[in-house]
């Protein structure tokens, strides 16, 4: 997972360097404005992050049940963000961001020919407030905070380890034998906050890219089983919080 995210970030910067070189060959840009220009307009774009969520307390449970453990290489999250600058406050912008990702554990028991799957999903939607610090002609540094709501789901299922045909499927449905399949979900709802620092680069006046680091915090967990029943005794360290590295590509207005 980490290698995938790193490759995506590297390829984004390589492509950007190529585009800039082509731009300089094909068109001579007007002299750039000095650093400190007031930002205007806004942008919308695609974002990706690698969340280093703490899976140790969940892996302890999986290990005790002889189930495959979750990877510790990070959880790849995908989403989007939009923002607009507040004219009354120079270089201050507000926006909205939504992201989500998941990890999977799958174990085959050959003796009983059953499969046990566990899925960990983390997602959030929140408002953002950022302050932009113009540094160079094309480069800005932004610092901000995100506040909103998030959720962590643990889905688990036990199913057949082999295919089923049409006739046997309906015969089993109408029979009176105990079901061999089983599924459920434990969900936690949280208040989320995320301080972040980003480095943003204007490729063109309508295209920009971003790379940065942040910390996703979660507080006030409220756990439910299958969205109906309260779940008690969930360890405090079971949540989607953790450090994040992220990148993005945006379309909008970029002053430089």
PDB file of C-alpha atoms in Angstrom:
ATOM      1  CA  UNK A   1       0.000   0.000   0.000  1.00  0.00           C
ATOM      2  CA  UNK A   2       2.790   2.408   0.897  1.00  0.00           C
ATOM      3  CA  UNK A   3       4.573   1.660  -2.376  1.00  0.00           C
ATOM      4  CA  UNK A   4       1.397   2.397  -4.333  1.00  0.00           C
ATOM      5  CA  UNK A   5       0.907   5.786  -2.662  1.00  0.00           C
ATOM      6  CA  UNK A   6       4.587   6.695  -3.089  1.00  0.00           C
ATOM      7  CA  UNK A   7       4.493   5.740  -6.757  1.00  0.00           C
ATOM      8  CA  UNK A   8       1.399   7.879  -7.338  1.00  0.00           C
ATOM      9  CA  UNK A   9       2.994  10.928  -5.717  1.00  0.00           C
ATOM     10  CA  UNK A  10       6.261  10.513  -7.632  1.00  0.00           C
ATOM     11  CA  UNK A  11       4.466  10.096 -10.950  1.00  0.00           C
ATOM     12  CA  UNK A  12       2.417  13.205 -10.267  1.00  0.00           C
ATOM     13  CA  UNK A  13       5.531  15.331  -9.771  1.00  0.00           C
ATOM     14  CA  UNK A  14       7.280  13.795 -12.781  1.00  0.00           C
ATOM     15  CA  UNK A  15       4.280  14.581 -14.966  1.00  0.00           C
ATOM     16  CA  UNK A  16       4.148  18.105 -13.583  1.00  0.00           C
ATOM     17  CA  UNK A  17       7.821  18.720 -14.385  1.00  0.00           C
ATOM     18  CA  UNK A  18       7.247  17.543 -17.939  1.00  0.00           C
ATOM     19  CA  UNK A  19       4.196  19.782 -18.365  1.00  0.00           C
ATOM     20  CA  UNK A  20       6.079  22.827 -17.084  1.00  0.00           C
ATOM     21  CA  UNK A  21       8.975  22.236 -19.486  1.00  0.00           C
ATOM     22  CA  UNK A  22       6.533  21.960 -22.370  1.00  0.00           C
ATOM     23  CA  UNK A  23       4.790  25.140 -21.247  1.00  0.00           C
ATOM     24  CA  UNK A  24       8.055  27.061 -21.166  1.00  0.00           C
ATOM     25  CA  UNK A  25       8.936  25.866 -24.668  1.00  0.00           C
ATOM     26  CA  UNK A  26       5.546  26.614 -26.194  1.00  0.00           C
ATOM     27  CA  UNK A  27       4.612  29.855 -24.462  1.00  0.00           C
ATOM     28  CA  UNK A  28       6.505  32.616 -22.705  1.00  0.00           C
ATOM     29  CA  UNK A  29       4.682  33.515 -19.520  1.00  0.00           C
ATOM     30  CA  UNK A  30       4.449  37.082 -18.254  1.00  0.00           C
ATOM     31  CA  UNK A  31       6.826  37.956 -15.421  1.00  0.00           C
ATOM     32  CA  UNK A  32       5.608  36.309 -12.204  1.00  0.00           C
ATOM     33  CA  UNK A  33       4.266  38.431  -9.429  1.00  0.00           C
ATOM     34  CA  UNK A  34       6.364  38.854  -6.353  1.00  0.00           C
ATOM     35  CA  UNK A  35       5.745  36.599  -3.381  1.00  0.00           C
ATOM     36  CA  UNK A  36       2.975  37.893  -1.141  1.00  0.00           C
ATOM     37  CA  UNK A  37       0.250  38.210  -3.808  1.00  0.00           C
ATOM     38  CA  UNK A  38      -3.270  38.034  -2.443  1.00  0.00           C
ATOM     39  CA  UNK A  39      -5.038  34.814  -3.428  1.00  0.00           C
ATOM     40  CA  UNK A  40      -8.445  34.882  -5.092  1.00  0.00           C
ATOM     41  CA  UNK A  41     -10.940  32.415  -6.504  1.00  0.00           C
ATOM     42  CA  UNK A  42     -10.950  28.749  -5.534  1.00  0.00           C
ATOM     43  CA  UNK A  43     -10.462  25.207  -6.732  1.00  0.00           C
ATOM     44  CA  UNK A  44     -11.837  21.673  -6.652  1.00  0.00           C
ATOM     45  CA  UNK A  45      -9.854  18.485  -6.945  1.00  0.00           C
ATOM     46  CA  UNK A  46      -9.002  14.855  -6.249  1.00  0.00           C
ATOM     47  CA  UNK A  47      -7.082  13.986  -3.073  1.00  0.00           C
ATOM     48  CA  UNK A  48      -5.333  10.832  -1.899  1.00  0.00           C
ATOM     49  CA  UNK A  49      -3.791  10.054   1.463  1.00  0.00           C
ATOM     50  CA  UNK A  50      -1.999   7.296   3.292  1.00  0.00           C
ATOM     51  CA  UNK A  51      -3.398   6.969   6.826  1.00  0.00           C
ATOM     52  CA  UNK A  52      -1.206   5.170   9.354  1.00  0.00           C
ATOM     53  CA  UNK A  53      -4.059   3.907  11.497  1.00  0.00           C
ATOM     54  CA  UNK A  54      -3.271   1.836  14.580  1.00  0.00           C
ATOM     55  CA  UNK A  55      -4.404  -1.697  13.715  1.00  0.00           C
ATOM     56  CA  UNK A  56      -2.621  -3.412  16.638  1.00  0.00           C
ATOM     57  CA  UNK A  57      -5.683  -3.749  18.946  1.00  0.00           C
ATOM     58  CA  UNK A  58      -7.741  -5.209  16.094  1.00  0.00           C
ATOM     59  CA  UNK A  59      -4.933  -7.531  15.004  1.00  0.00           C
ATOM     60  CA  UNK A  60      -4.798  -8.920  18.546  1.00  0.00           C
ATOM     61  CA  UNK A  61      -8.403 -10.068  18.175  1.00  0.00           C
ATOM     62  CA  UNK A  62      -7.789 -11.468  14.690  1.00  0.00           C
ATOM     63  CA  UNK A  63      -4.683 -13.304  15.881  1.00  0.00           C
ATOM     64  CA  UNK A  64      -6.627 -14.897  18.761  1.00  0.00           C
ATOM     65  CA  UNK A  65      -9.172 -16.192  16.231  1.00  0.00           C
ATOM     66  CA  UNK A  66      -6.466 -17.480  13.845  1.00  0.00           C
ATOM     67  CA  UNK A  67      -7.469 -14.910  11.234  1.00  0.00           C
ATOM     68  CA  UNK A  68      -5.248 -13.017   8.799  1.00  0.00           C
ATOM     69  CA  UNK A  69      -4.090  -9.706  10.264  1.00  0.00           C
ATOM     70  CA  UNK A  70      -4.396  -6.238   8.740  1.00  0.00           C
ATOM     71  CA  UNK A  71      -1.343  -4.721   7.075  1.00  0.00           C
ATOM     72  CA  UNK A  72       0.539  -2.029   9.002  1.00  0.00           C
ATOM     73  CA  UNK A  73       1.770  -0.311   5.826  1.00  0.00           C
ATOM     74  CA  UNK A  74      -1.060   2.213   5.907  1.00  0.00           C
ATOM     75  CA  UNK A  75      -4.605   2.640   4.646  1.00  0.00           C
ATOM     76  CA  UNK A  76      -4.975   4.298   1.229  1.00  0.00           C
ATOM     77  CA  UNK A  77      -7.761   6.899   1.310  1.00  0.00           C
ATOM     78  CA  UNK A  78      -9.294   8.572  -1.734  1.00  0.00           C
ATOM     79  CA  UNK A  79     -11.610  11.540  -1.945  1.00  0.00           C
ATOM     80  CA  UNK A  80     -12.036  15.120  -3.002  1.00  0.00           C
ATOM     81  CA  UNK A  81     -11.953  18.692  -1.764  1.00  0.00           C
ATOM     82  CA  UNK A  82     -13.246  22.073  -2.847  1.00  0.00           C
ATOM     83  CA  UNK A  83     -12.411  25.500  -1.445  1.00  0.00           C
ATOM     84  CA  UNK A  84     -12.848  29.215  -2.072  1.00  0.00           C
ATOM     85  CA  UNK A  85     -10.944  32.234  -0.769  1.00  0.00           C
ATOM     86  CA  UNK A  86     -12.683  34.649   1.591  1.00  0.00           C
ATOM     87  CA  UNK A  87     -12.352  38.102   0.060  1.00  0.00           C
ATOM     88  CA  UNK A  88     -12.710  39.932   3.379  1.00  0.00           C
ATOM     89  CA  UNK A  89      -9.724  38.087   4.892  1.00  0.00           C
ATOM     90  CA  UNK A  90      -6.719  37.983   2.519  1.00  0.00           C
ATOM     91  CA  UNK A  91      -5.359  34.487   1.814  1.00  0.00           C
ATOM     92  CA  UNK A  92      -7.929  32.758   4.026  1.00  0.00           C
ATOM     93  CA  UNK A  93     -10.045  30.066   2.404  1.00  0.00           C
ATOM     94  CA  UNK A  94     -12.852  27.772   3.482  1.00  0.00           C
ATOM     95  CA  UNK A  95     -13.924  24.501   1.932  1.00  0.00           C
ATOM     96  CA  UNK A  96     -15.205  20.959   2.296  1.00  0.00           C
ATOM     97  CA  UNK A  97     -13.424  17.604   2.097  1.00  0.00           C
ATOM     98  CA  UNK A  98     -14.558  13.973   2.054  1.00  0.00           C
ATOM     99  CA  UNK A  99     -12.329  10.875   2.053  1.00  0.00           C
ATOM    100  CA  UNK A 100     -12.536   7.145   2.654  1.00  0.00           C
ATOM    101  CA  UNK A 101     -10.543   3.930   2.448  1.00  0.00           C
ATOM    102  CA  UNK A 102     -10.479   0.314   3.614  1.00  0.00           C
ATOM    103  CA  UNK A 103      -8.330  -2.672   4.544  1.00  0.00           C
ATOM    104  CA  UNK A 104      -9.307  -6.325   4.165  1.00  0.00           C
ATOM    105  CA  UNK A 105      -8.431  -9.582   5.915  1.00  0.00           C
ATOM    106  CA  UNK A 106      -9.376 -12.898   4.308  1.00  0.00           C
ATOM    107  CA  UNK A 107      -8.787 -16.376   5.749  1.00  0.00           C
ATOM    108  CA  UNK A 108      -9.648 -19.744   4.172  1.00  0.00           C
ATOM    109  CA  UNK A 109     -10.276 -22.702   6.476  1.00  0.00           C
ATOM    110  CA  UNK A 110      -9.667 -25.744   4.287  1.00  0.00           C
ATOM    111  CA  UNK A 111     -10.941 -28.248   6.849  1.00  0.00           C
ATOM    112  CA  UNK A 112     -14.450 -26.746   6.825  1.00  0.00           C
ATOM    113  CA  UNK A 113     -14.101 -25.101   3.408  1.00  0.00           C
ATOM    114  CA  UNK A 114     -15.249 -21.722   4.736  1.00  0.00           C
ATOM    115  CA  UNK A 115     -13.924 -18.213   4.263  1.00  0.00           C
ATOM    116  CA  UNK A 116     -13.778 -15.609   7.005  1.00  0.00           C
ATOM    117  CA  UNK A 117     -13.429 -11.978   5.940  1.00  0.00           C
ATOM    118  CA  UNK A 118     -12.951  -8.833   8.015  1.00  0.00           C
ATOM    119  CA  UNK A 119     -12.990  -5.342   6.527  1.00  0.00           C
ATOM    120  CA  UNK A 120     -11.840  -2.154   8.238  1.00  0.00           C
ATOM    121  CA  UNK A 121     -13.188   1.064   6.691  1.00  0.00           C
ATOM    122  CA  UNK A 122     -12.462   4.662   7.701  1.00  0.00           C
ATOM    123  CA  UNK A 123     -14.180   7.714   6.252  1.00  0.00           C
ATOM    124  CA  UNK A 124     -14.959  11.325   7.063  1.00  0.00           C
ATOM    125  CA  UNK A 125     -16.624  14.477   5.702  1.00  0.00           C
ATOM    126  CA  UNK A 126     -15.713  17.846   7.136  1.00  0.00           C
ATOM    127  CA  UNK A 127     -15.297  21.564   6.637  1.00  0.00           C
ATOM    128  CA  UNK A 128     -11.826  23.039   6.135  1.00  0.00           C
ATOM    129  CA  UNK A 129     -10.223  26.378   6.974  1.00  0.00           C
ATOM    130  CA  UNK A 130      -6.763  27.131   5.567  1.00  0.00           C
ATOM    131  CA  UNK A 131      -4.433  30.108   5.513  1.00  0.00           C
ATOM    132  CA  UNK A 132      -2.131  30.448   2.511  1.00  0.00           C
ATOM    133  CA  UNK A 133       1.409  31.812   2.840  1.00  0.00           C
ATOM    134  CA  UNK A 134       2.745  32.774  -0.620  1.00  0.00           C
ATOM    135  CA  UNK A 135       6.418  31.798  -0.749  1.00  0.00           C
ATOM    136  CA  UNK A 136       7.701  31.753  -4.336  1.00  0.00           C
ATOM    137  CA  UNK A 137       6.203  32.592  -7.711  1.00  0.00           C
ATOM    138  CA  UNK A 138       4.477  29.218  -8.077  1.00  0.00           C
ATOM    139  CA  UNK A 139       4.761  27.775  -4.565  1.00  0.00           C
ATOM    140  CA  UNK A 140       2.509  28.375  -1.551  1.00  0.00           C
ATOM    141  CA  UNK A 141       2.565  26.950   1.959  1.00  0.00           C
ATOM    142  CA  UNK A 142      -0.819  26.387   3.600  1.00  0.00           C
ATOM    143  CA  UNK A 143      -1.671  25.638   7.208  1.00  0.00           C
ATOM    144  CA  UNK A 144      -5.163  24.730   8.284  1.00  0.00           C
ATOM    145  CA  UNK A 145      -7.651  22.713  10.275  1.00  0.00           C
ATOM    146  CA  UNK A 146     -10.483  20.367   9.332  1.00  0.00           C
ATOM    147  CA  UNK A 147     -13.507  19.782  11.583  1.00  0.00           C
ATOM    148  CA  UNK A 148     -16.412  17.420  11.002  1.00  0.00           C
ATOM    149  CA  UNK A 149     -17.684  13.883  11.417  1.00  0.00           C
ATOM    150  CA  UNK A 150     -16.169  10.503  10.684  1.00  0.00           C
ATOM    151  CA  UNK A 151     -16.847   6.803  10.981  1.00  0.00           C
ATOM    152  CA  UNK A 152     -14.934   3.576  11.408  1.00  0.00           C
ATOM    153  CA  UNK A 153     -16.572   0.289  10.376  1.00  0.00           C
ATOM    154  CA  UNK A 154     -15.533  -3.280  11.118  1.00  0.00           C
ATOM    155  CA  UNK A 155     -17.444  -5.658   8.852  1.00  0.00           C
ATOM    156  CA  UNK A 156     -17.099  -9.404   9.305  1.00  0.00           C
ATOM    157  CA  UNK A 157     -18.509 -12.334   7.357  1.00  0.00           C
ATOM    158  CA  UNK A 158     -18.257 -16.113   7.248  1.00  0.00           C
ATOM    159  CA  UNK A 159     -19.188 -17.777   3.970  1.00  0.00           C
ATOM    160  CA  UNK A 160     -18.601 -20.820   1.814  1.00  0.00           C
ATOM    161  CA  UNK A 161     -15.131 -21.368   0.460  1.00  0.00           C
ATOM    162  CA  UNK A 162     -16.484 -22.709  -2.817  1.00  0.00           C
ATOM    163  CA  UNK A 163     -19.012 -21.745  -5.485  1.00  0.00           C
ATOM    164  CA  UNK A 164     -22.722 -22.521  -5.266  1.00  0.00           C
ATOM    165  CA  UNK A 165     -25.016 -23.617  -8.074  1.00  0.00           C
ATOM    166  CA  UNK A 166     -28.522 -22.357  -8.770  1.00  0.00           C
ATOM    167  CA  UNK A 167     -30.431 -25.390  -7.528  1.00  0.00           C
ATOM    168  CA  UNK A 168     -28.582 -25.896  -4.244  1.00  0.00           C
ATOM    169  CA  UNK A 169     -28.814 -22.186  -3.411  1.00  0.00           C
ATOM    170  CA  UNK A 170     -32.618 -22.201  -3.500  1.00  0.00           C
ATOM    171  CA  UNK A 171     -32.836 -25.601  -1.822  1.00  0.00           C
ATOM    172  CA  UNK A 172     -30.804 -24.328   1.112  1.00  0.00           C
ATOM    173  CA  UNK A 173     -32.864 -21.148   1.343  1.00  0.00           C
ATOM    174  CA  UNK A 174     -36.061 -23.159   1.721  1.00  0.00           C
ATOM    175  CA  UNK A 175     -34.579 -25.721   4.111  1.00  0.00           C
ATOM    176  CA  UNK A 176     -34.680 -25.822   7.896  1.00  0.00           C
ATOM    177  CA  UNK A 177     -30.992 -26.421   8.579  1.00  0.00           C
ATOM    178  CA  UNK A 178     -28.946 -23.928  10.560  1.00  0.00           C
ATOM    179  CA  UNK A 179     -27.330 -21.311   8.326  1.00  0.00           C
ATOM    180  CA  UNK A 180     -23.599 -21.713   7.769  1.00  0.00           C
ATOM    181  CA  UNK A 181     -23.135 -18.131   6.633  1.00  0.00           C
ATOM    182  CA  UNK A 182     -22.825 -15.237   9.035  1.00  0.00           C
ATOM    183  CA  UNK A 183     -22.182 -11.512   8.748  1.00  0.00           C
ATOM    184  CA  UNK A 184     -22.284  -8.358  10.825  1.00  0.00           C
ATOM    185  CA  UNK A 185     -20.883  -4.890  11.321  1.00  0.00           C
ATOM    186  CA  UNK A 186     -19.580  -2.810  14.212  1.00  0.00           C
ATOM    187  CA  UNK A 187     -19.579   0.930  13.505  1.00  0.00           C
ATOM    188  CA  UNK A 188     -18.119   3.815  15.458  1.00  0.00           C
ATOM    189  CA  UNK A 189     -19.097   7.462  14.904  1.00  0.00           C
ATOM    190  CA  UNK A 190     -16.619  10.171  15.854  1.00  0.00           C
ATOM    191  CA  UNK A 191     -15.952  13.877  15.869  1.00  0.00           C
ATOM    192  CA  UNK A 192     -12.906  14.351  13.636  1.00  0.00           C
ATOM    193  CA  UNK A 193     -10.266  17.072  13.515  1.00  0.00           C
ATOM    194  CA  UNK A 194      -7.238  17.337  11.284  1.00  0.00           C
ATOM    195  CA  UNK A 195      -4.500  19.980  11.497  1.00  0.00           C
ATOM    196  CA  UNK A 196      -2.417  19.975   8.323  1.00  0.00           C
ATOM    197  CA  UNK A 197       0.464  21.644   6.505  1.00  0.00           C
ATOM    198  CA  UNK A 198       0.674  21.538   2.712  1.00  0.00           C
ATOM    199  CA  UNK A 199       3.035  22.607  -0.040  1.00  0.00           C
ATOM    200  CA  UNK A 200       1.089  23.689  -3.124  1.00  0.00           C
ATOM    201  CA  UNK A 201       2.505  24.186  -6.603  1.00  0.00           C
ATOM    202  CA  UNK A 202       0.779  26.036  -9.448  1.00  0.00           C
ATOM    203  CA  UNK A 203       1.461  24.148 -12.681  1.00  0.00           C
ATOM    204  CA  UNK A 204      -0.697  26.555 -14.699  1.00  0.00           C
ATOM    205  CA  UNK A 205      -3.010  29.340 -13.653  1.00  0.00           C
ATOM    206  CA  UNK A 206      -5.816  26.766 -13.752  1.00  0.00           C
ATOM    207  CA  UNK A 207      -4.030  23.634 -12.500  1.00  0.00           C
ATOM    208  CA  UNK A 208      -2.255  22.963  -9.191  1.00  0.00           C
ATOM    209  CA  UNK A 209      -0.880  20.051  -7.189  1.00  0.00           C
ATOM    210  CA  UNK A 210      -0.383  19.528  -3.467  1.00  0.00           C
ATOM    211  CA  UNK A 211       1.664  17.423  -1.057  1.00  0.00           C
ATOM    212  CA  UNK A 212       1.595  17.577   2.708  1.00  0.00           C
ATOM    213  CA  UNK A 213       1.285  15.983   6.116  1.00  0.00           C
ATOM    214  CA  UNK A 214      -1.478  15.997   8.719  1.00  0.00           C
ATOM    215  CA  UNK A 215      -2.836  14.242  11.777  1.00  0.00           C
ATOM    216  CA  UNK A 216      -6.346  12.789  11.741  1.00  0.00           C
ATOM    217  CA  UNK A 217      -7.804  12.873  15.229  1.00  0.00           C
ATOM    218  CA  UNK A 218     -11.033  11.209  16.367  1.00  0.00           C
ATOM    219  CA  UNK A 219     -12.918  11.785  19.623  1.00  0.00           C
ATOM    220  CA  UNK A 220     -16.171  10.736  21.264  1.00  0.00           C
ATOM    221  CA  UNK A 221     -16.699   7.261  19.818  1.00  0.00           C
ATOM    222  CA  UNK A 222     -20.269   5.918  19.794  1.00  0.00           C
ATOM    223  CA  UNK A 223     -20.321   2.244  18.759  1.00  0.00           C
ATOM    224  CA  UNK A 224     -23.243   0.292  17.255  1.00  0.00           C
ATOM    225  CA  UNK A 225     -23.761  -3.311  16.118  1.00  0.00           C
ATOM    226  CA  UNK A 226     -25.525  -3.521  12.735  1.00  0.00           C
ATOM    227  CA  UNK A 227     -26.678   0.113  13.228  1.00  0.00           C
ATOM    228  CA  UNK A 228     -29.115  -1.064  15.933  1.00  0.00           C
ATOM    229  CA  UNK A 229     -27.513  -2.132  19.178  1.00  0.00           C
ATOM    230  CA  UNK A 230     -25.038  -0.367  21.429  1.00  0.00           C
ATOM    231  CA  UNK A 231     -21.623  -1.995  21.752  1.00  0.00           C
ATOM    232  CA  UNK A 232     -19.773  -1.639  25.054  1.00  0.00           C
ATOM    233  CA  UNK A 233     -16.187  -2.291  26.044  1.00  0.00           C
ATOM    234  CA  UNK A 234     -14.564  -1.228  22.763  1.00  0.00           C
ATOM    235  CA  UNK A 235     -10.914  -0.361  23.560  1.00  0.00           C
ATOM    236  CA  UNK A 236     -10.153   3.372  23.438  1.00  0.00           C
ATOM    237  CA  UNK A 237      -7.342   2.847  20.924  1.00  0.00           C
ATOM    238  CA  UNK A 238      -9.711   1.341  18.333  1.00  0.00           C
ATOM    239  CA  UNK A 239     -10.358   4.280  15.996  1.00  0.00           C
ATOM    240  CA  UNK A 240      -9.292   5.688  12.651  1.00  0.00           C
ATOM    241  CA  UNK A 241      -6.903   8.286  14.032  1.00  0.00           C
ATOM    242  CA  UNK A 242      -3.298   8.537  12.897  1.00  0.00           C
ATOM    243  CA  UNK A 243      -0.699  10.465  10.917  1.00  0.00           C
ATOM    244  CA  UNK A 244      -1.313  11.026   7.221  1.00  0.00           C
ATOM    245  CA  UNK A 245       0.734  11.928   4.172  1.00  0.00           C
ATOM    246  CA  UNK A 246      -1.264  13.176   1.243  1.00  0.00           C
ATOM    247  CA  UNK A 247      -1.301  14.666  -2.220  1.00  0.00           C
ATOM    248  CA  UNK A 248      -3.838  16.122  -4.614  1.00  0.00           C
ATOM    249  CA  UNK A 249      -4.473  17.639  -7.998  1.00  0.00           C
ATOM    250  CA  UNK A 250      -6.809  20.643  -8.375  1.00  0.00           C
ATOM    251  CA  UNK A 251      -8.546  22.655 -11.073  1.00  0.00           C
ATOM    252  CA  UNK A 252      -9.347  26.272 -10.326  1.00  0.00           C
ATOM    253  CA  UNK A 253      -7.757  29.706 -10.022  1.00  0.00           C
ATOM    254  CA  UNK A 254      -4.075  29.897  -9.099  1.00  0.00           C
ATOM    255  CA  UNK A 255      -2.397  33.302  -8.818  1.00  0.00           C
ATOM    256  CA  UNK A 256       1.388  33.492  -9.275  1.00  0.00           C
TER     257      UNK A 256
END
